[in-house]
PDB file of C-alpha atoms in Angstrom:
ATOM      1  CA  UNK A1232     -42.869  52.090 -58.062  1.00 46.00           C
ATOM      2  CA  UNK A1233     -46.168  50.702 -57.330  1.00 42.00           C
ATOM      3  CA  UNK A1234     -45.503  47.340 -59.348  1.00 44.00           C
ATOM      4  CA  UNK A1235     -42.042  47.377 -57.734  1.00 37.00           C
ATOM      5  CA  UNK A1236     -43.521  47.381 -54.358  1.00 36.00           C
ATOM      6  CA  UNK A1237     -46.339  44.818 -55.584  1.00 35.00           C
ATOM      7  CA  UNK A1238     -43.579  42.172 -56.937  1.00 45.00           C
ATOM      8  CA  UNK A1239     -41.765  42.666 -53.265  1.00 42.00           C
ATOM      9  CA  UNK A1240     -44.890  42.479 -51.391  1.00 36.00           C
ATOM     10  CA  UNK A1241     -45.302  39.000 -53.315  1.00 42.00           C
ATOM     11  CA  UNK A1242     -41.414  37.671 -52.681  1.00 43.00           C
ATOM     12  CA  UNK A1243     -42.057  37.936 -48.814  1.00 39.00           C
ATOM     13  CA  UNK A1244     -45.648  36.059 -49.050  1.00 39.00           C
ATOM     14  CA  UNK A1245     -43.848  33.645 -50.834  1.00 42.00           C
ATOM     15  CA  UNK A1246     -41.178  33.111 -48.350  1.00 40.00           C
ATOM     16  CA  UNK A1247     -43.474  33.463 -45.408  1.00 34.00           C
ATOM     17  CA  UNK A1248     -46.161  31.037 -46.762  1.00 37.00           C
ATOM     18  CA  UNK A1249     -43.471  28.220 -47.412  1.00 40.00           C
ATOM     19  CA  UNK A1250     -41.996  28.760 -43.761  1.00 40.00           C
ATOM     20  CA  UNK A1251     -45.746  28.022 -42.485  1.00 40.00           C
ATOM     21  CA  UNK A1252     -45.412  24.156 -42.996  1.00 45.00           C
ATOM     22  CA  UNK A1253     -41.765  23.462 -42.261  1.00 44.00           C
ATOM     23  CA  UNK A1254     -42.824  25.262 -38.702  1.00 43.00           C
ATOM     24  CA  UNK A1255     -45.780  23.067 -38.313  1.00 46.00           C
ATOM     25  CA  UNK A1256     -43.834  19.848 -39.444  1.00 42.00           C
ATOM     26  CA  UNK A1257     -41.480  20.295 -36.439  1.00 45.00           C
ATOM     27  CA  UNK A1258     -43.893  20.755 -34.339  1.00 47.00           C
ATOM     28  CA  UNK A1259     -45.243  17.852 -35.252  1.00 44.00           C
ATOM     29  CA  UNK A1260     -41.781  15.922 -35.280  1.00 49.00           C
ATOM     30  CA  UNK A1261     -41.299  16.577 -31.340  1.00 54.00           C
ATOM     31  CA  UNK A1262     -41.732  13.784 -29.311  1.00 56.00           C
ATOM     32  CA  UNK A1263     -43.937  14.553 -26.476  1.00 54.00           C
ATOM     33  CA  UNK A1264     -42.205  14.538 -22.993  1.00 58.00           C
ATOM     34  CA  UNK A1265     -41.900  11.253 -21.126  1.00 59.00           C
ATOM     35  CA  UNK A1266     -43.110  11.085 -17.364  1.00 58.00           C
ATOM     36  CA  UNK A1267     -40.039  10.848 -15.072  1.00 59.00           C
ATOM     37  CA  UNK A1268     -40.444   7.065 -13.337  1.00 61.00           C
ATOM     38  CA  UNK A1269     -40.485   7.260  -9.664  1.00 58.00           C
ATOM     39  CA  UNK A1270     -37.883   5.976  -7.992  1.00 63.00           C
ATOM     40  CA  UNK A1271     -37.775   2.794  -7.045  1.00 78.00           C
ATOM     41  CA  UNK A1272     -37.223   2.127  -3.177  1.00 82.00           C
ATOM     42  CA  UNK A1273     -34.439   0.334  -2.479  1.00 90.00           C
ATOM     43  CA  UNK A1274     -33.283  -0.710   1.440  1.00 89.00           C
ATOM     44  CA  UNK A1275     -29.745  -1.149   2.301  1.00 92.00           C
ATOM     45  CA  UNK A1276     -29.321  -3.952   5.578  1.00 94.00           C
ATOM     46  CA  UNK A1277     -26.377  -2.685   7.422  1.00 94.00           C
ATOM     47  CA  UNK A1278     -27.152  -5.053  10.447  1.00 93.00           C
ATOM     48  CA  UNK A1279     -24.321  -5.091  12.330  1.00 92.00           C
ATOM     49  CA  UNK A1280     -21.923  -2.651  11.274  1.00 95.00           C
ATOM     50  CA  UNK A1281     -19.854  -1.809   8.088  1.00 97.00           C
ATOM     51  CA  UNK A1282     -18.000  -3.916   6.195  1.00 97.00           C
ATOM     52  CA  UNK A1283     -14.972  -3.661   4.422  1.00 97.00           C
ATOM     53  CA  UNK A1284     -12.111  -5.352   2.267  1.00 97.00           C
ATOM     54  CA  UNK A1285      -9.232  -4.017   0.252  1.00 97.00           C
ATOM     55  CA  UNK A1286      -6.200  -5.566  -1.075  1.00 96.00           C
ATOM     56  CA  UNK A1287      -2.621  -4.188  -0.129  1.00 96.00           C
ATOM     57  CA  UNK A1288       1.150  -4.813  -0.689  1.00 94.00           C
ATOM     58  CA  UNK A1289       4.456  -3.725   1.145  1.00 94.00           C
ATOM     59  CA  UNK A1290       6.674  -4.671  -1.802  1.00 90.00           C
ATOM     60  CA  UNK A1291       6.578  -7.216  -4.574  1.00 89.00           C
ATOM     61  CA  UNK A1292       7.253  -9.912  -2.397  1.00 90.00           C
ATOM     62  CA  UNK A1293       5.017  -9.659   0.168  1.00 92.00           C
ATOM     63  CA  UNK A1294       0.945  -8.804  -0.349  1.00 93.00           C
ATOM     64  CA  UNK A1295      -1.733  -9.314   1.774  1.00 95.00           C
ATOM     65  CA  UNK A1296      -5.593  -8.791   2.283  1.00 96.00           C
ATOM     66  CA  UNK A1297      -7.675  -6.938   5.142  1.00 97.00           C
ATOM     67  CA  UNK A1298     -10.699  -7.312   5.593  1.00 97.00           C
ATOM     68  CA  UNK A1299     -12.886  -5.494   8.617  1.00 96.00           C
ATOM     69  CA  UNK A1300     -15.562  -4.102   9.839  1.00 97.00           C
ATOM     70  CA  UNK A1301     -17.387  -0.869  11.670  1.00 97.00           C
ATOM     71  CA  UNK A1302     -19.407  -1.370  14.508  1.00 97.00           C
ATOM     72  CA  UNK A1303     -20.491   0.752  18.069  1.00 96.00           C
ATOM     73  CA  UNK A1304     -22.798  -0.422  20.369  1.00 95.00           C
ATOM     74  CA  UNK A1305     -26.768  -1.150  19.452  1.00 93.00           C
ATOM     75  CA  UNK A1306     -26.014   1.501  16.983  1.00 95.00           C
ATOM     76  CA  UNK A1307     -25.725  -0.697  14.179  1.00 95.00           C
ATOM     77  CA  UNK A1308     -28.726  -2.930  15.317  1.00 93.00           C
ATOM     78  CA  UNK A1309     -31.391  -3.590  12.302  1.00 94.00           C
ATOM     79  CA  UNK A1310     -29.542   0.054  10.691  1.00 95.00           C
ATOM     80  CA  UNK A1311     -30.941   0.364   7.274  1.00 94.00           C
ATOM     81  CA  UNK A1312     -30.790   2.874   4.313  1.00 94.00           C
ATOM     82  CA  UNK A1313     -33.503   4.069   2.424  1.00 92.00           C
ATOM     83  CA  UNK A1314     -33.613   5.864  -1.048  1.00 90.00           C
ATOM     84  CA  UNK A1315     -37.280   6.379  -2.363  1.00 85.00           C
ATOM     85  CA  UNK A1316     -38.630   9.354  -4.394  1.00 85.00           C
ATOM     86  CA  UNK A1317     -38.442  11.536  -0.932  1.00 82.00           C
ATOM     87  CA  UNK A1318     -34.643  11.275  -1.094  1.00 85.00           C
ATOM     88  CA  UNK A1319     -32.735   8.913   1.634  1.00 90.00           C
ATOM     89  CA  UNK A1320     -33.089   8.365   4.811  1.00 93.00           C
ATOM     90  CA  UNK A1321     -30.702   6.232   7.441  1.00 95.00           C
ATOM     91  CA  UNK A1322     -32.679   4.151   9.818  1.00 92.00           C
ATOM     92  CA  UNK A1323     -31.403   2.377  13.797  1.00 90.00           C
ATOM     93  CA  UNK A1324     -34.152   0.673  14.083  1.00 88.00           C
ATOM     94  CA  UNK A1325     -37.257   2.707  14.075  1.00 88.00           C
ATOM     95  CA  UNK A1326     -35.440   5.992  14.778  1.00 91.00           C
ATOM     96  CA  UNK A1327     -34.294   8.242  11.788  1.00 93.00           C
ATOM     97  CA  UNK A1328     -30.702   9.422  12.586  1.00 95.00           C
ATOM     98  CA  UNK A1329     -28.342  11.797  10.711  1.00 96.00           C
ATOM     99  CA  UNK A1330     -25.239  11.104  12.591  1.00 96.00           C
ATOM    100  CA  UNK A1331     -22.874   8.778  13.536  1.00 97.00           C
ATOM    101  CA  UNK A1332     -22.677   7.462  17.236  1.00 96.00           C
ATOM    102  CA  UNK A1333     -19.929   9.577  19.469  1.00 96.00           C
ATOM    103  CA  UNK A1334     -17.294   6.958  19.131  1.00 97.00           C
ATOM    104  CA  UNK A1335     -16.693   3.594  16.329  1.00 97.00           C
ATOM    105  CA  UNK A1336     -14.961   0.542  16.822  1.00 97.00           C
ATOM    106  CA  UNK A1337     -12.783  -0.459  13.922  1.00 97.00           C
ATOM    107  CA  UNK A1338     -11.756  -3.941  13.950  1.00 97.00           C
ATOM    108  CA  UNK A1339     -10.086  -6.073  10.909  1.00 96.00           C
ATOM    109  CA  UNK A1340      -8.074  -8.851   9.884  1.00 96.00           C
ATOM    110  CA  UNK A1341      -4.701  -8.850   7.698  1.00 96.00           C
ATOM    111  CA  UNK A1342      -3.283 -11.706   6.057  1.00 94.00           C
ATOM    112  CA  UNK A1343      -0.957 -12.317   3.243  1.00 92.00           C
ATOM    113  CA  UNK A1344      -1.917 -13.612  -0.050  1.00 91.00           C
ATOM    114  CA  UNK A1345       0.384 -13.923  -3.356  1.00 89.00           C
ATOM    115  CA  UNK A1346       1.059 -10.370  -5.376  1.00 88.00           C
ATOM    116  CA  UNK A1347      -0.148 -10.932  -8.926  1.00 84.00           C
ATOM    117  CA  UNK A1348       3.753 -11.666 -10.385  1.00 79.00           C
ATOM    118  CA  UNK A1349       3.421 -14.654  -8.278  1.00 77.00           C
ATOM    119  CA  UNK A1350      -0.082 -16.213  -9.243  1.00 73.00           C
ATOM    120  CA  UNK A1351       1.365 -15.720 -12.823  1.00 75.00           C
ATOM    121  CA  UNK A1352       4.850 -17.528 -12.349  1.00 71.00           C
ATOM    122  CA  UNK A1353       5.498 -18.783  -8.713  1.00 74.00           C
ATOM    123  CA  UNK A1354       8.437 -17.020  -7.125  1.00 71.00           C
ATOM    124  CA  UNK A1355      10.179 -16.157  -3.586  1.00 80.00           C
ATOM    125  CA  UNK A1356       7.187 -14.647  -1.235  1.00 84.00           C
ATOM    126  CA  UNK A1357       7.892 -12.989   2.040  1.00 89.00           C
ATOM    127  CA  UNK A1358       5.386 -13.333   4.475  1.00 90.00           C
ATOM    128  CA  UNK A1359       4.014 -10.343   7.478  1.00 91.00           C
ATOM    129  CA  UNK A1360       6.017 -10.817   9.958  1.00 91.00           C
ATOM    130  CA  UNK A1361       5.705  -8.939  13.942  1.00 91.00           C
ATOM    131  CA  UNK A1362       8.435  -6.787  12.712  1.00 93.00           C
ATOM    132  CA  UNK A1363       6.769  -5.375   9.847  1.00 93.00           C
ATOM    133  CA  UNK A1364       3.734  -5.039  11.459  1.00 93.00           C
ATOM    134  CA  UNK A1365       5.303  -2.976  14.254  1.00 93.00           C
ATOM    135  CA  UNK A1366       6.822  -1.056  11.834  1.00 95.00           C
ATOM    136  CA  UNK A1367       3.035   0.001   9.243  1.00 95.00           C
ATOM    137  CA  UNK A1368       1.484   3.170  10.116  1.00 96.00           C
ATOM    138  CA  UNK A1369      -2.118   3.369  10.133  1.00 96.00           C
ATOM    139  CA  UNK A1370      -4.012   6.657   9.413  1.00 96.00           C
ATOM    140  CA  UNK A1371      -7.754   7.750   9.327  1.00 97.00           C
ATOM    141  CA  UNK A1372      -9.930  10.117   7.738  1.00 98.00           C
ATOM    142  CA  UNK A1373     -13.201  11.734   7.108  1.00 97.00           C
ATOM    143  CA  UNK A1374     -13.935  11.751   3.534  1.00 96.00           C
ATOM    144  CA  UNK A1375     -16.143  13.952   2.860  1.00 94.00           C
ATOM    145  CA  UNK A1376     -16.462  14.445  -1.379  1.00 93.00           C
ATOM    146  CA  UNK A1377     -12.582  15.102  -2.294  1.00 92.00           C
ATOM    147  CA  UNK A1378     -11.640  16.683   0.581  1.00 95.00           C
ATOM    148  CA  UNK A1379      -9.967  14.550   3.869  1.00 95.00           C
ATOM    149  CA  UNK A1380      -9.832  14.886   7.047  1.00 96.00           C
ATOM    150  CA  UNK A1381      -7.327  13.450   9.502  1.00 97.00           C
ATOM    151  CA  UNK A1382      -8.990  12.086  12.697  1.00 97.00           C
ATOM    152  CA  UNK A1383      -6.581  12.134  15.905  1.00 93.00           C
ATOM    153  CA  UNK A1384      -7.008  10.809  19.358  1.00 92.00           C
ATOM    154  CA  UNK A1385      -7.385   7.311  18.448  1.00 93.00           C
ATOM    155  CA  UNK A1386      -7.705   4.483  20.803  1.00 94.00           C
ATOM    156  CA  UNK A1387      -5.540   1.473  20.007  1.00 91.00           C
ATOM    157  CA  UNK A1388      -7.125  -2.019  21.032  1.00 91.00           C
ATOM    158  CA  UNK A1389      -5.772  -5.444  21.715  1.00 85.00           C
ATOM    159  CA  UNK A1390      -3.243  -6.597  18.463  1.00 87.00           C
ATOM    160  CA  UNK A1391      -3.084 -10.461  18.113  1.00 92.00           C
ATOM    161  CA  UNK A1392      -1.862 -13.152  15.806  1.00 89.00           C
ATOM    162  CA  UNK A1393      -3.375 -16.071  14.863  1.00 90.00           C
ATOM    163  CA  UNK A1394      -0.719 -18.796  13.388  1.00 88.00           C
ATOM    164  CA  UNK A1395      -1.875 -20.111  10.173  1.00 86.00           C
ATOM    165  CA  UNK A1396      -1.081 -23.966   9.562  1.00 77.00           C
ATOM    166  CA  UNK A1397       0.579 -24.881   6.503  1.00 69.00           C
ATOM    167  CA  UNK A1398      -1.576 -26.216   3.850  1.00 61.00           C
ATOM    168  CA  UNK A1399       1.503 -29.280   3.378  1.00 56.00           C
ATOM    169  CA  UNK A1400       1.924 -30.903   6.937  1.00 56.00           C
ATOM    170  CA  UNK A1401       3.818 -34.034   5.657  1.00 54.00           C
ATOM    171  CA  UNK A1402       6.962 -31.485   3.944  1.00 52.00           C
ATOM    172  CA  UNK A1403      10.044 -32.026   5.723  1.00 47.00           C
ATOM    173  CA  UNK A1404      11.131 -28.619   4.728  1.00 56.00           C
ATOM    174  CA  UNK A1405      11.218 -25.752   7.581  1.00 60.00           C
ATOM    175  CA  UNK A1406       8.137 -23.668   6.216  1.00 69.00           C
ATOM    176  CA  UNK A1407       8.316 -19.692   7.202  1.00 75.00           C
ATOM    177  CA  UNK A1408       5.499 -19.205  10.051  1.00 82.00           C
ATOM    178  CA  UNK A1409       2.271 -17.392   8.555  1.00 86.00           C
ATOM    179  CA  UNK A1410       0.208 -15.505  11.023  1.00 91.00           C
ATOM    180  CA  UNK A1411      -2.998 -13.850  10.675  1.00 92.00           C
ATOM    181  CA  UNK A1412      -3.300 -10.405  12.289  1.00 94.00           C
ATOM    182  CA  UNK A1413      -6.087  -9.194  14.214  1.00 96.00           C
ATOM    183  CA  UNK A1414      -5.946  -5.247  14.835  1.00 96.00           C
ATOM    184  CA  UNK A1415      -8.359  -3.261  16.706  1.00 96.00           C
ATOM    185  CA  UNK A1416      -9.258   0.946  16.813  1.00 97.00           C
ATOM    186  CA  UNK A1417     -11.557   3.133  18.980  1.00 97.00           C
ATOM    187  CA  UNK A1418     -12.859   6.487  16.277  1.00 97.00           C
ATOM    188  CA  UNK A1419     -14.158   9.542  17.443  1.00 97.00           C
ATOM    189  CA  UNK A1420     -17.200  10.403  15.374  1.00 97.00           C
ATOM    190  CA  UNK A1421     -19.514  13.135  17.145  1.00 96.00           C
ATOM    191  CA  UNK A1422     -21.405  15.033  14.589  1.00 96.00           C
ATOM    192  CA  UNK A1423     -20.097  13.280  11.575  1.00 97.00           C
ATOM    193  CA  UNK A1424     -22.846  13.177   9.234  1.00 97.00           C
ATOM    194  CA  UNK A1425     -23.385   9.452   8.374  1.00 96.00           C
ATOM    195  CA  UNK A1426     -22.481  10.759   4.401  1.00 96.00           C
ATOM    196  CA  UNK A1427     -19.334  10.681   5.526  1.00 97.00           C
ATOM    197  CA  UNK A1428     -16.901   7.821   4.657  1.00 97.00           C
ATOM    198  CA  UNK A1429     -14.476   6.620   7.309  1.00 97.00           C
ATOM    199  CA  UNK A1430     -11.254   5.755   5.065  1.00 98.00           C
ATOM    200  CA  UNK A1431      -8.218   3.879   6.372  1.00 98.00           C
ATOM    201  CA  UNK A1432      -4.686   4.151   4.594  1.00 97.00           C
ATOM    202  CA  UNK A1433      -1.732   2.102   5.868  1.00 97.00           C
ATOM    203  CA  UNK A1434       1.735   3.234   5.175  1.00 97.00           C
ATOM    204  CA  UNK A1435       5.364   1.460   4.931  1.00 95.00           C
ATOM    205  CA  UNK A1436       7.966   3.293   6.924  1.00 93.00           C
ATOM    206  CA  UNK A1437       9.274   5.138   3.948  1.00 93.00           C
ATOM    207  CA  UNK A1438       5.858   6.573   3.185  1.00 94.00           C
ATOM    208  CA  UNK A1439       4.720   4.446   0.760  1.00 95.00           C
ATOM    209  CA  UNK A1440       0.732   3.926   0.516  1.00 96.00           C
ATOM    210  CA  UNK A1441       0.357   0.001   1.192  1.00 96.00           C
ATOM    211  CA  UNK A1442      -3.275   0.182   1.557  1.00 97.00           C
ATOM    212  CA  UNK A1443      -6.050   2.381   1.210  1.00 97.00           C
ATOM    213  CA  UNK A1444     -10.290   1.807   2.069  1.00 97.00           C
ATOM    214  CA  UNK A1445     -13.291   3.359   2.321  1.00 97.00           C
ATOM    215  CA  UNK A1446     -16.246   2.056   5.077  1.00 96.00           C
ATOM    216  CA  UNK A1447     -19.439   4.001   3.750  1.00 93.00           C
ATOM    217  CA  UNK A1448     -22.952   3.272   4.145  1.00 93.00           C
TER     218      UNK A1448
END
């Protein structure tokens, strides 16, 4: 028994004496920890307001671009944003705020560009005209992560049109009129965080989603 025990007593050294350097050699293999850089600061000017630009279409034949921008009173005056290794920060001026202003004027510009068939093979375009203008719907919303919210009592502004001269004045050929379209909205925004993105969507009559853009800061 007793050489029995002695020959087991032996395996076990054995095993445990050969497990003493592969333990140490990993030790030795781990790369030591690398100091987390601190964040760089980085200021965002939003002097001014928001701006924004999306591409749309109300059928294959007829695409435009809008372009706009967010703005309310002396709110937007030298607004900043500042991420630094304390987190971010919004900025009007000298004065840290959190939310936006009670109310935001929304104010853009559509005008019709060619859909992508037609800047790959040139082809019949219709153009925005008053009727189809009359007849978009436009919607919007808080975005706050996924989740949207629909903002009612808006204020409709002044609606314009700007006529856009034909890039061929000699043609003899009756060209459709092109307009440019100035739109105008009044937002209610008291005690939206300003994490919040203001999204427009324009719709066709039938539902369809012409357009859809985000104004974040």
């Amino acid at each position: 028994m007793s050489r029995f025990f002695l020959r087991s007593f032996s395996a076990v050294a054995a095993a445990l004496f050969l497990l003493v350097p592969t333990s140490r050699a990993s030790q030795a293999l781990k790369k030591p920890e690398k100091k987390q850089k601190p964040l760089k600061k980085q200021i965002l000017n939003f002097d001014g307001g928001i701006l924004f630009q999306t591409d749309g279409s109300l059928s294959e034949l007829t695409c435009f671009q809008l372009t706009g921008r967010v703005t309310a009173p002396g709110f937007f005056d030298d607004f900043k944003r500042i991420d630094d290794e304390n987190g971010m920060e919004y900025r009007s001026g000298q004065k840290v705020v959190t939310e936006f202003p009670e109310e935001l004027q929304v104010s853009f510009i559509m005008f019709d560009i060619p859909c992508k068939s037609q800047t790959l093979e040139p082809g019949p375009r219709k153009y925005l005209t008053q009727e189809m203008m009359k007849a978009l719907r436009f919607s919007f919303y808080w975005k706050r992560g996924i989740e949207l919210r629909h903002i009612e009592n808006l204020k409709w502004g002044p609606a314009t049109a700007e006529p856009v001269e034909p890039f061929n004045t000699e043609s003899k050929e009756e060209l459709p009129k092109r307009f440019r379209w100035f739109l105008e909205f009044s937002v209610p925004s008291t005690g939206v965080p300003l994490t919040d993105r203001l999204v427009l969507i324009i719709r066709t009559p039938d539902g369809r989603k012409a357009a859809r853009v985000a104004a974040r800061l």
